[in-house]
PDB file of C-alpha atoms and ligand atoms in Angstrom:
ATOM      1  CA  MET A  22     151.104   2.294 -77.962  1.00 43.00           C
ATOM      2  CA  THR A  23     150.849  -1.375 -79.042  1.00 52.00           C
ATOM      3  CA  ASN A  24     150.893  -1.646 -82.765  1.00 60.00           C
ATOM      4  CA  VAL A  25     147.832  -3.758 -83.670  1.00 65.00           C
ATOM      5  CA  ARG A  26     149.481  -4.380 -87.243  1.00 70.00           C
ATOM      6  CA  GLY A  27     152.561  -6.466 -86.903  1.00 87.00           C
ATOM      7  CA  SER A  28     151.279  -8.217 -84.068  1.00 90.00           C
ATOM      8  CA  ALA A  29     150.563 -11.670 -83.286  1.00 94.00           C
ATOM      9  CA  PHE A  30     147.964 -12.066 -80.412  1.00 94.00           C
ATOM     10  CA  ILE A  31     148.314 -15.200 -78.694  1.00 96.00           C
ATOM     11  CA  LEU A  32     145.056 -15.858 -76.784  1.00 95.00           C
ATOM     12  CA  PHE A  33     146.060 -18.228 -73.941  1.00 93.00           C
ATOM     13  CA  GLY A  34     143.888 -20.045 -71.381  1.00 93.00           C
ATOM     14  CA  PRO A  35     142.012 -23.082 -70.425  1.00 92.00           C
ATOM     15  CA  PRO A  36     139.710 -25.051 -72.882  1.00 87.00           C
ATOM     16  CA  GLY A  37     136.238 -23.390 -72.423  1.00 84.00           C
ATOM     17  CA  SER A  38     137.290 -20.189 -71.419  1.00 88.00           C
ATOM     18  CA  GLY A  39     136.031 -18.442 -74.315  1.00 84.00           C
ATOM     19  CA  LYS A  40     139.360 -18.134 -76.576  1.00 88.00           C
ATOM     20  CA  GLY A  41     137.456 -19.029 -79.798  1.00 88.00           C
ATOM     21  CA  THR A  42     134.752 -16.680 -79.372  1.00 86.00           C
ATOM     22  CA  GLN A  43     137.128 -13.851 -78.525  1.00 90.00           C
ATOM     23  CA  ALA A  44     139.236 -14.750 -81.400  1.00 93.00           C
ATOM     24  CA  GLU A  45     136.445 -14.490 -83.706  1.00 92.00           C
ATOM     25  CA  LEU A  46     135.141 -11.028 -82.345  1.00 91.00           C
ATOM     26  CA  LEU A  47     139.088  -9.667 -82.344  1.00 91.00           C
ATOM     27  CA  ALA A  48     139.532 -10.960 -85.814  1.00 93.00           C
ATOM     28  CA  GLN A  49     136.463  -9.015 -87.121  1.00 91.00           C
ATOM     29  CA  HIS A  50     137.608  -5.972 -85.196  1.00 89.00           C
ATOM     30  CA  LEU A  51     141.228  -5.854 -85.954  1.00 89.00           C
ATOM     31  CA  SER A  52     140.609  -7.362 -89.489  1.00 92.00           C
ATOM     32  CA  LEU A  53     143.406 -10.018 -88.851  1.00 94.00           C
ATOM     33  CA  PRO A  54     143.080 -13.791 -89.812  1.00 96.00           C
ATOM     34  CA  HIS A  55     142.165 -15.974 -86.787  1.00 96.00           C
ATOM     35  CA  ILE A  56     144.227 -19.224 -86.551  1.00 97.00           C
ATOM     36  CA  ALA A  57     142.939 -22.092 -84.481  1.00 96.00           C
ATOM     37  CA  THR A  58     145.124 -25.093 -84.152  1.00 96.00           C
ATOM     38  CA  GLY A  59     141.866 -27.228 -82.910  1.00 93.00           C
ATOM     39  CA  ASP A  60     140.070 -26.328 -86.066  1.00 92.00           C
ATOM     40  CA  MET A  61     143.064 -26.996 -87.965  1.00 95.00           C
ATOM     41  CA  LEU A  62     143.561 -30.481 -86.557  1.00 94.00           C
ATOM     42  CA  ARG A  63     139.917 -31.312 -87.087  1.00 91.00           C
ATOM     43  CA  GLU A  64     140.324 -30.559 -90.336  1.00 90.00           C
ATOM     44  CA  GLN A  65     143.175 -32.856 -90.909  1.00 90.00           C
ATOM     45  CA  VAL A  66     141.334 -35.540 -89.221  1.00 91.00           C
ATOM     46  CA  ARG A  67     138.264 -34.938 -91.644  1.00 87.00           C
ATOM     47  CA  ALA A  68     140.846 -34.846 -94.708  1.00 86.00           C
ATOM     48  CA  SER A  69     141.751 -38.410 -93.352  1.00 72.00           C
ATOM     49  CA  HIS A  70     145.446 -38.165 -94.231  1.00 69.00           C
ATOM     50  CA  GLN A  71     147.582 -40.953 -93.165  1.00 75.00           C
ATOM     51  CA  ARG A  72     147.955 -39.336 -89.851  1.00 81.00           C
ATOM     52  CA  GLY A  73     144.459 -38.389 -89.393  1.00 86.00           C
ATOM     53  CA  ALA A  74     143.438 -41.555 -87.244  1.00 88.00           C
ATOM     54  CA  GLU A  75     146.432 -40.837 -85.108  1.00 90.00           C
ATOM     55  CA  ILE A  76     145.673 -37.364 -84.388  1.00 92.00           C
ATOM     56  CA  LYS A  77     142.020 -38.252 -83.716  1.00 92.00           C
ATOM     57  CA  GLY A  78     143.161 -40.612 -80.981  1.00 91.00           C
ATOM     58  CA  PHE A  79     144.920 -37.877 -79.197  1.00 93.00           C
ATOM     59  CA  MET A  80     142.149 -35.436 -79.548  1.00 91.00           C
ATOM     60  CA  GLN A  81     139.480 -37.851 -78.499  1.00 87.00           C
ATOM     61  CA  ALA A  82     141.291 -38.727 -75.267  1.00 86.00           C
ATOM     62  CA  GLY A  83     141.704 -34.875 -74.337  1.00 83.00           C
ATOM     63  CA  ASN A  84     145.603 -35.320 -74.902  1.00 87.00           C
ATOM     64  CA  LEU A  85     147.596 -32.878 -76.825  1.00 91.00           C
ATOM     65  CA  VAL A  86     148.873 -33.678 -80.366  1.00 95.00           C
ATOM     66  CA  PRO A  87     152.557 -34.030 -80.442  1.00 96.00           C
ATOM     67  CA  ASP A  88     154.425 -30.738 -80.896  1.00 96.00           C
ATOM     68  CA  GLU A  89     156.370 -31.565 -84.279  1.00 96.00           C
ATOM     69  CA  PHE A  90     153.088 -32.011 -85.908  1.00 94.00           C
ATOM     70  CA  VAL A  91     151.383 -28.859 -84.657  1.00 97.00           C
ATOM     71  CA  ASN A  92     154.608 -26.601 -85.052  1.00 98.00           C
ATOM     72  CA  GLU A  93     154.512 -27.595 -88.652  1.00 96.00           C
ATOM     73  CA  LEU A  94     151.073 -26.815 -89.326  1.00 96.00           C
ATOM     74  CA  ILE A  95     151.533 -23.263 -87.948  1.00 98.00           C
ATOM     75  CA  ALA A  96     154.740 -22.631 -89.464  1.00 97.00           C
ATOM     76  CA  ASN A  97     153.063 -23.177 -92.954  1.00 97.00           C
ATOM     77  CA  ARG A  98     149.928 -21.284 -91.815  1.00 97.00           C
ATOM     78  CA  ILE A  99     151.702 -18.063 -90.814  1.00 96.00           C
ATOM     79  CA  ALA A 100     153.906 -18.175 -93.876  1.00 96.00           C
ATOM     80  CA  GLN A 101     150.768 -17.469 -95.911  1.00 96.00           C
ATOM     81  CA  PRO A 102     150.433 -14.138 -97.526  1.00 95.00           C
ATOM     82  CA  ASP A 103     147.278 -13.084 -95.184  1.00 95.00           C
ATOM     83  CA  CYS A 104     149.612 -13.270 -91.881  1.00 96.00           C
ATOM     84  CA  THR A 105     152.291 -10.890 -93.110  1.00 92.00           C
ATOM     85  CA  SER A 106     150.783  -7.855 -90.957  1.00 88.00           C
ATOM     86  CA  GLY A 107     149.814 -10.012 -87.884  1.00 93.00           C
ATOM     87  CA  PHE A 108     147.244 -12.776 -86.845  1.00 96.00           C
ATOM     88  CA  ILE A 109     145.185 -14.019 -83.817  1.00 96.00           C
ATOM     89  CA  LEU A 110     146.374 -17.514 -82.406  1.00 97.00           C
ATOM     90  CA  ASP A 111     143.639 -19.291 -80.615  1.00 96.00           C
ATOM     91  CA  GLY A 112     144.735 -22.653 -78.966  1.00 94.00           C
ATOM     92  CA  TYR A 113     148.620 -22.320 -79.858  1.00 97.00           C
ATOM     93  CA  PRO A 114     151.177 -22.604 -78.240  1.00 97.00           C
ATOM     94  CA  ARG A 115     150.027 -25.048 -75.642  1.00 93.00           C
ATOM     95  CA  THR A 116     153.599 -26.338 -74.604  1.00 93.00           C
ATOM     96  CA  LEU A 117     157.058 -24.857 -73.858  1.00 94.00           C
ATOM     97  CA  ARG A 118     158.320 -26.289 -76.973  1.00 95.00           C
ATOM     98  CA  GLN A 119     155.559 -24.578 -79.092  1.00 97.00           C
ATOM     99  CA  GLY A 120     156.032 -21.396 -77.368  1.00 97.00           C
ATOM    100  CA  GLN A 121     159.657 -21.528 -78.107  1.00 97.00           C
ATOM    101  CA  THR A 122     158.995 -22.372 -81.678  1.00 98.00           C
ATOM    102  CA  LEU A 123     156.594 -19.676 -82.237  1.00 98.00           C
ATOM    103  CA  LEU A 124     158.707 -16.969 -80.685  1.00 97.00           C
ATOM    104  CA  HIS A 125     161.347 -18.097 -83.214  1.00 97.00           C
ATOM    105  CA  LEU A 126     159.175 -17.852 -86.067  1.00 96.00           C
ATOM    106  CA  LEU A 127     157.771 -14.393 -85.005  1.00 96.00           C
ATOM    107  CA  GLU A 128     161.559 -13.250 -84.609  1.00 95.00           C
ATOM    108  CA  THR A 129     162.222 -14.103 -88.007  1.00 94.00           C
ATOM    109  CA  ARG A 130     159.292 -12.555 -89.662  1.00 93.00           C
ATOM    110  CA  GLY A 131     159.359  -9.298 -87.367  1.00 93.00           C
ATOM    111  CA  ILE A 132     155.946  -9.905 -85.839  1.00 94.00           C
ATOM    112  CA  ARG A 133     155.616  -8.828 -82.262  1.00 92.00           C
ATOM    113  CA  PRO A 134     153.799 -11.319 -79.694  1.00 94.00           C
ATOM    114  CA  VAL A 135     151.314 -10.319 -77.483  1.00 92.00           C
ATOM    115  CA  VAL A 136     149.842 -12.699 -75.131  1.00 94.00           C
ATOM    116  CA  VAL A 137     146.286 -12.239 -73.964  1.00 92.00           C
ATOM    117  CA  HIS A 138     146.113 -14.790 -70.669  1.00 92.00           C
ATOM    118  CA  PHE A 139     142.306 -15.675 -69.935  1.00 91.00           C
ATOM    119  CA  LYS A 140     141.693 -16.495 -66.366  1.00 90.00           C
ATOM    120  CA  ILE A 141     138.658 -18.599 -65.212  1.00 90.00           C
ATOM    121  CA  ASP A 142     137.915 -21.054 -62.604  1.00 90.00           C
ATOM    122  CA  HIS A 143     137.937 -24.741 -63.783  1.00 89.00           C
ATOM    123  CA  ASP A 144     134.373 -25.233 -62.331  1.00 89.00           C
ATOM    124  CA  VAL A 145     132.926 -22.562 -64.637  1.00 87.00           C
ATOM    125  CA  VAL A 146     134.651 -24.280 -67.459  1.00 88.00           C
ATOM    126  CA  LEU A 147     133.227 -27.574 -66.704  1.00 88.00           C
ATOM    127  CA  ALA A 148     129.714 -25.918 -66.451  1.00 84.00           C
ATOM    128  CA  ARG A 149     130.283 -24.134 -69.654  1.00 82.00           C
ATOM    129  CA  LEU A 150     131.629 -26.947 -71.863  1.00 85.00           C
ATOM    130  CA  SER A 151     129.125 -29.353 -70.926  1.00 86.00           C
ATOM    131  CA  GLY A 152     126.548 -27.175 -72.512  1.00 90.00           C
ATOM    132  CA  ARG A 153     128.425 -26.855 -75.551  1.00 89.00           C
ATOM    133  CA  ARG A 154     127.165 -27.862 -79.095  1.00 93.00           C
ATOM    134  CA  GLN A 155     128.628 -27.973 -82.527  1.00 93.00           C
ATOM    135  CA  CYS A 156     127.104 -27.992 -86.035  1.00 94.00           C
ATOM    136  CA  PRO A 157     128.642 -31.430 -87.703  1.00 92.00           C
ATOM    137  CA  GLN A 158     128.269 -29.570 -91.184  1.00 93.00           C
ATOM    138  CA  CYS A 159     129.582 -26.020 -90.740  1.00 92.00           C
ATOM    139  CA  GLY A 160     131.462 -26.453 -87.457  1.00 88.00           C
ATOM    140  CA  ALA A 161     129.596 -23.394 -85.718  1.00 91.00           C
ATOM    141  CA  VAL A 162     129.681 -23.506 -82.032  1.00 89.00           C
ATOM    142  CA  TYR A 163     126.870 -22.768 -79.668  1.00 92.00           C
ATOM    143  CA  ASN A 164     126.237 -22.983 -75.851  1.00 88.00           C
ATOM    144  CA  LEU A 165     122.795 -23.917 -74.536  1.00 89.00           C
ATOM    145  CA  VAL A 166     123.278 -21.484 -71.808  1.00 82.00           C
ATOM    146  CA  THR A 167     125.419 -18.602 -73.209  1.00 81.00           C
ATOM    147  CA  HIS A 168     124.873 -18.601 -76.877  1.00 88.00           C
ATOM    148  CA  PRO A 169     121.760 -21.006 -77.633  1.00 93.00           C
ATOM    149  CA  PRO A 170     120.630 -21.762 -81.236  1.00 96.00           C
ATOM    150  CA  LYS A 171     117.507 -20.013 -82.474  1.00 96.00           C
ATOM    151  CA  ASN A 172     115.514 -23.435 -82.787  1.00 92.00           C
ATOM    152  CA  ASP A 173     115.974 -26.298 -80.321  1.00 89.00           C
ATOM    153  CA  GLU A 174     119.314 -27.862 -80.720  1.00 92.00           C
ATOM    154  CA  ARG A 175     119.666 -27.032 -84.566  1.00 96.00           C
ATOM    155  CA  CYS A 176     122.360 -24.992 -86.347  1.00 97.00           C
ATOM    156  CA  ASP A 177     121.254 -21.446 -87.184  1.00 97.00           C
ATOM    157  CA  LYS A 178     123.000 -21.453 -90.430  1.00 96.00           C
ATOM    158  CA  ASP A 179     122.185 -24.797 -92.022  1.00 96.00           C
ATOM    159  CA  GLY A 180     119.493 -26.210 -89.651  1.00 96.00           C
ATOM    160  CA  SER A 181     121.896 -29.526 -89.077  1.00 96.00           C
ATOM    161  CA  GLU A 182     121.022 -31.316 -85.664  1.00 96.00           C
ATOM    162  CA  LEU A 183     123.885 -29.876 -83.107  1.00 96.00           C
ATOM    163  CA  ILE A 184     126.122 -32.573 -81.663  1.00 95.00           C
ATOM    164  CA  VAL A 185     128.347 -32.725 -78.559  1.00 92.00           C
ATOM    165  CA  ARG A 186     131.838 -32.977 -79.403  1.00 86.00           C
ATOM    166  CA  GLU A 187     133.571 -36.277 -78.481  1.00 83.00           C
ATOM    167  CA  ASP A 188     136.148 -34.197 -76.507  1.00 80.00           C
ATOM    168  CA  ASP A 189     133.422 -32.210 -74.492  1.00 85.00           C
ATOM    169  CA  ARG A 190     132.532 -35.165 -72.460  1.00 87.00           C
ATOM    170  CA  GLU A 191     133.012 -34.494 -68.706  1.00 87.00           C
ATOM    171  CA  VAL A 192     135.862 -37.002 -68.270  1.00 88.00           C
ATOM    172  CA  VAL A 193     137.487 -35.703 -71.251  1.00 88.00           C
ATOM    173  CA  ILE A 194     137.214 -31.995 -70.406  1.00 89.00           C
ATOM    174  CA  ARG A 195     138.864 -32.947 -66.878  1.00 90.00           C
ATOM    175  CA  ASN A 196     141.732 -34.381 -68.769  1.00 88.00           C
ATOM    176  CA  ARG A 197     142.061 -31.257 -70.962  1.00 87.00           C
ATOM    177  CA  LEU A 198     142.048 -29.046 -67.937  1.00 91.00           C
ATOM    178  CA  LYS A 199     144.703 -31.368 -66.639  1.00 90.00           C
ATOM    179  CA  ALA A 200     146.952 -30.980 -69.625  1.00 86.00           C
ATOM    180  CA  TYR A 201     146.318 -27.185 -69.671  1.00 91.00           C
ATOM    181  CA  ASP A 202     147.496 -26.899 -65.751  1.00 90.00           C
ATOM    182  CA  LYS A 203     150.612 -29.060 -66.618  1.00 90.00           C
ATOM    183  CA  GLN A 204     151.815 -26.526 -69.487  1.00 91.00           C
ATOM    184  CA  ALA A 205     150.469 -23.227 -68.583  1.00 92.00           C
ATOM    185  CA  GLY A 206     152.637 -22.188 -65.683  1.00 92.00           C
ATOM    186  CA  PRO A 207     155.914 -22.924 -67.565  1.00 94.00           C
ATOM    187  CA  LEU A 208     154.714 -21.443 -70.795  1.00 95.00           C
ATOM    188  CA  LEU A 209     153.539 -18.187 -69.273  1.00 95.00           C
ATOM    189  CA  ASP A 210     157.087 -17.973 -67.149  1.00 95.00           C
ATOM    190  CA  TYR A 211     158.860 -18.494 -70.613  1.00 97.00           C
ATOM    191  CA  PHE A 212     156.785 -15.732 -72.195  1.00 96.00           C
ATOM    192  CA  LYS A 213     157.200 -13.180 -69.456  1.00 94.00           C
ATOM    193  CA  ARG A 214     161.232 -14.196 -69.195  1.00 96.00           C
ATOM    194  CA  ALA A 215     161.388 -13.404 -72.916  1.00 96.00           C
ATOM    195  CA  GLY A 216     160.042  -9.945 -72.379  1.00 95.00           C
ATOM    196  CA  THR A 217     156.618 -10.789 -74.192  1.00 94.00           C
ATOM    197  CA  ILE A 218     153.808  -8.558 -73.031  1.00 87.00           C
ATOM    198  CA  VAL A 219     151.121 -10.568 -71.064  1.00 91.00           C
ATOM    199  CA  HIS A 220     147.655  -9.147 -70.574  1.00 88.00           C
ATOM    200  CA  ASP A 221     145.520 -10.792 -67.879  1.00 88.00           C
ATOM    201  CA  VAL A 222     141.828 -10.960 -68.348  1.00 87.00           C
ATOM    202  CA  ASP A 223     139.287 -12.380 -65.941  1.00 85.00           C
ATOM    203  CA  MET A 224     136.823 -14.290 -68.055  1.00 81.00           C
ATOM    204  CA  SER A 225     134.187 -15.145 -65.492  1.00 74.00           C
ATOM    205  CA  ARG A 226     132.553 -11.807 -64.819  1.00 70.00           C
ATOM    206  CA  VAL A 227     131.530 -10.256 -68.138  1.00 72.00           C
ATOM    207  CA  THR A 228     129.915 -10.631 -71.570  1.00 79.00           C
ATOM    208  CA  PRO A 229     132.079 -11.572 -74.543  1.00 79.00           C
ATOM    209  CA  GLU A 230     131.320  -8.331 -76.233  1.00 83.00           C
ATOM    210  CA  GLN A 231     132.611  -6.261 -73.123  1.00 85.00           C
ATOM    211  CA  ILE A 232     135.815  -8.524 -72.944  1.00 84.00           C
ATOM    212  CA  THR A 233     136.520  -7.764 -76.403  1.00 86.00           C
ATOM    213  CA  THR A 234     136.232  -4.035 -75.815  1.00 86.00           C
ATOM    214  CA  ARG A 235     138.671  -4.223 -72.884  1.00 81.00           C
ATOM    215  CA  ILE A 236     141.127  -6.336 -74.609  1.00 80.00           C
ATOM    216  CA  ILE A 237     141.191  -3.957 -77.562  1.00 82.00           C
ATOM    217  CA  GLY A 238     141.474  -0.984 -75.350  1.00 81.00           C
ATOM    218  CA  THR A 239     144.043  -2.466 -73.472  1.00 73.00           C
ATOM    219  CA  ILE A 240     146.021  -3.446 -76.623  1.00 72.00           C
ATOM    220  CA  LYS A 241     145.724  -0.126 -77.961  1.00 73.00           C
ATOM    221  CA  SER A 242     146.812   1.798 -75.022  1.00 67.00           C
ATOM    222  CA  ALA A 243     149.306  -0.509 -73.305  1.00 52.00           C
ATOM    223  CA  ASP A 244     153.042  -0.328 -73.492  1.00 46.00           C
ATOM    224  CA  GLN A 245     153.846  -1.936 -70.423  1.00 45.00           C
ATOM    225  CA  PRO A 246     154.064  -5.739 -69.654  1.00 45.00           C
ATOM    226  CA  SER A 247     151.400  -7.423 -67.388  1.00 44.00           C
ATOM    227  CA  SER A 248     148.747  -4.527 -67.426  1.00 42.00           C
ATOM    228  CA  ASN A 249     145.291  -6.110 -66.267  1.00 45.00           C
ATOM    229  CA  PRO A 250     142.221  -4.945 -68.005  1.00 43.00           C
ATOM    230  CA  SER A 251     139.818  -6.833 -65.901  1.00 42.00           C
TER     231      SER A 251
HETATM  232  P1  AMP B 310     140.641 -26.949 -78.982  1.00 60.58           P
HETATM  233  O1  AMP B 310     139.641 -26.900 -80.067  1.00 60.58           O
HETATM  234  O2  AMP B 310     141.534 -25.814 -79.187  1.00 60.58           O
HETATM  235  O3  AMP B 310     139.976 -27.131 -77.847  1.00 60.58           O
HETATM  236  O4  AMP B 310     141.544 -28.265 -79.304  1.00 60.58           O
HETATM  237  C1  AMP B 310     140.909 -29.635 -79.326  1.00 60.58           C
HETATM  238  C2  AMP B 310     142.114 -30.441 -79.284  1.00 60.58           C
HETATM  239  O5  AMP B 310     142.903 -30.373 -80.329  1.00 60.58           O
HETATM  240  C3  AMP B 310     142.915 -30.403 -78.098  1.00 60.58           C
HETATM  241  O6  AMP B 310     142.356 -31.057 -76.948  1.00 60.58           O
HETATM  242  C4  AMP B 310     143.958 -31.068 -78.469  1.00 60.58           C
HETATM  243  O7  AMP B 310     143.927 -32.671 -78.433  1.00 60.58           O
HETATM  244  C5  AMP B 310     144.397 -30.721 -79.835  1.00 60.58           C
HETATM  245  N1  AMP B 310     145.133 -29.465 -79.970  1.00 60.58           N
HETATM  246  C6  AMP B 310     144.651 -28.212 -80.317  1.00 60.58           C
HETATM  247  N2  AMP B 310     145.502 -27.098 -80.399  1.00 60.58           N
HETATM  248  C7  AMP B 310     146.825 -28.012 -79.916  1.00 60.58           C
HETATM  249  C8  AMP B 310     148.189 -27.601 -79.773  1.00 60.58           C
HETATM  250  N3  AMP B 310     148.556 -26.192 -79.874  1.00 60.58           N
HETATM  251  N4  AMP B 310     149.058 -28.581 -79.346  1.00 60.58           N
HETATM  252  C9  AMP B 310     148.601 -29.856 -79.268  1.00 60.58           C
HETATM  253  N5  AMP B 310     147.195 -30.151 -79.401  1.00 60.58           N
HETATM  254  C10 AMP B 310     146.506 -29.342 -79.776  1.00 60.58           C
END
């Protein structure tokens, strides 16, 4: 039986595969912190530190932010007291070097890595991401098809007019998918070679809630690598 406490759940999949939604649902169900590097980096850009403009350049082009910067952000975040009994990682690691750093950090803290690998066709991702809208005020994310706001294109929480994120433009989405493809294989191979549990989930078929239930069921009952809940 996988021990939910003391585990780091690594949600791994292409942009637009539903990692963010699943991370939020899982965080609620499992009472663990949700750590999303994309959100942390956007926060850095907003705070406009010296490196903010540089980071923004990488993000707007759909390229990855350099490993050293992201690794440091994560090392600081998971050293916080709310992470001692586990957490949910959304969007990290994305490269082999990030994966190596993470496994080392987890080992020193006695936290077990559990990878949840989201599988989805790139065409489905393109269709989904082009419908994505975000609130510029509170950061809430909607989708005009799968999770529309109640009123027009306005935020349910604060009524702000929703925007298309700069990196959700089609040309940028294609670039982000290319970046994912390049890194995904070596990173998954690395996890498997390191003996990390990897659960495959097919994201294209069922609703987010059904997927969450399956993931939780699998996490709780599985003690074997590479089991498949889909
Ligand atoms: P996301 O919100 O996860 O789709 O991330 C948005 C953008 O932030 C990505 O396209 C990257 O430019 C950057 N980013 C997020 N997480 C990472 C990461 N682990 N490593 C490098 N860049 C990242």
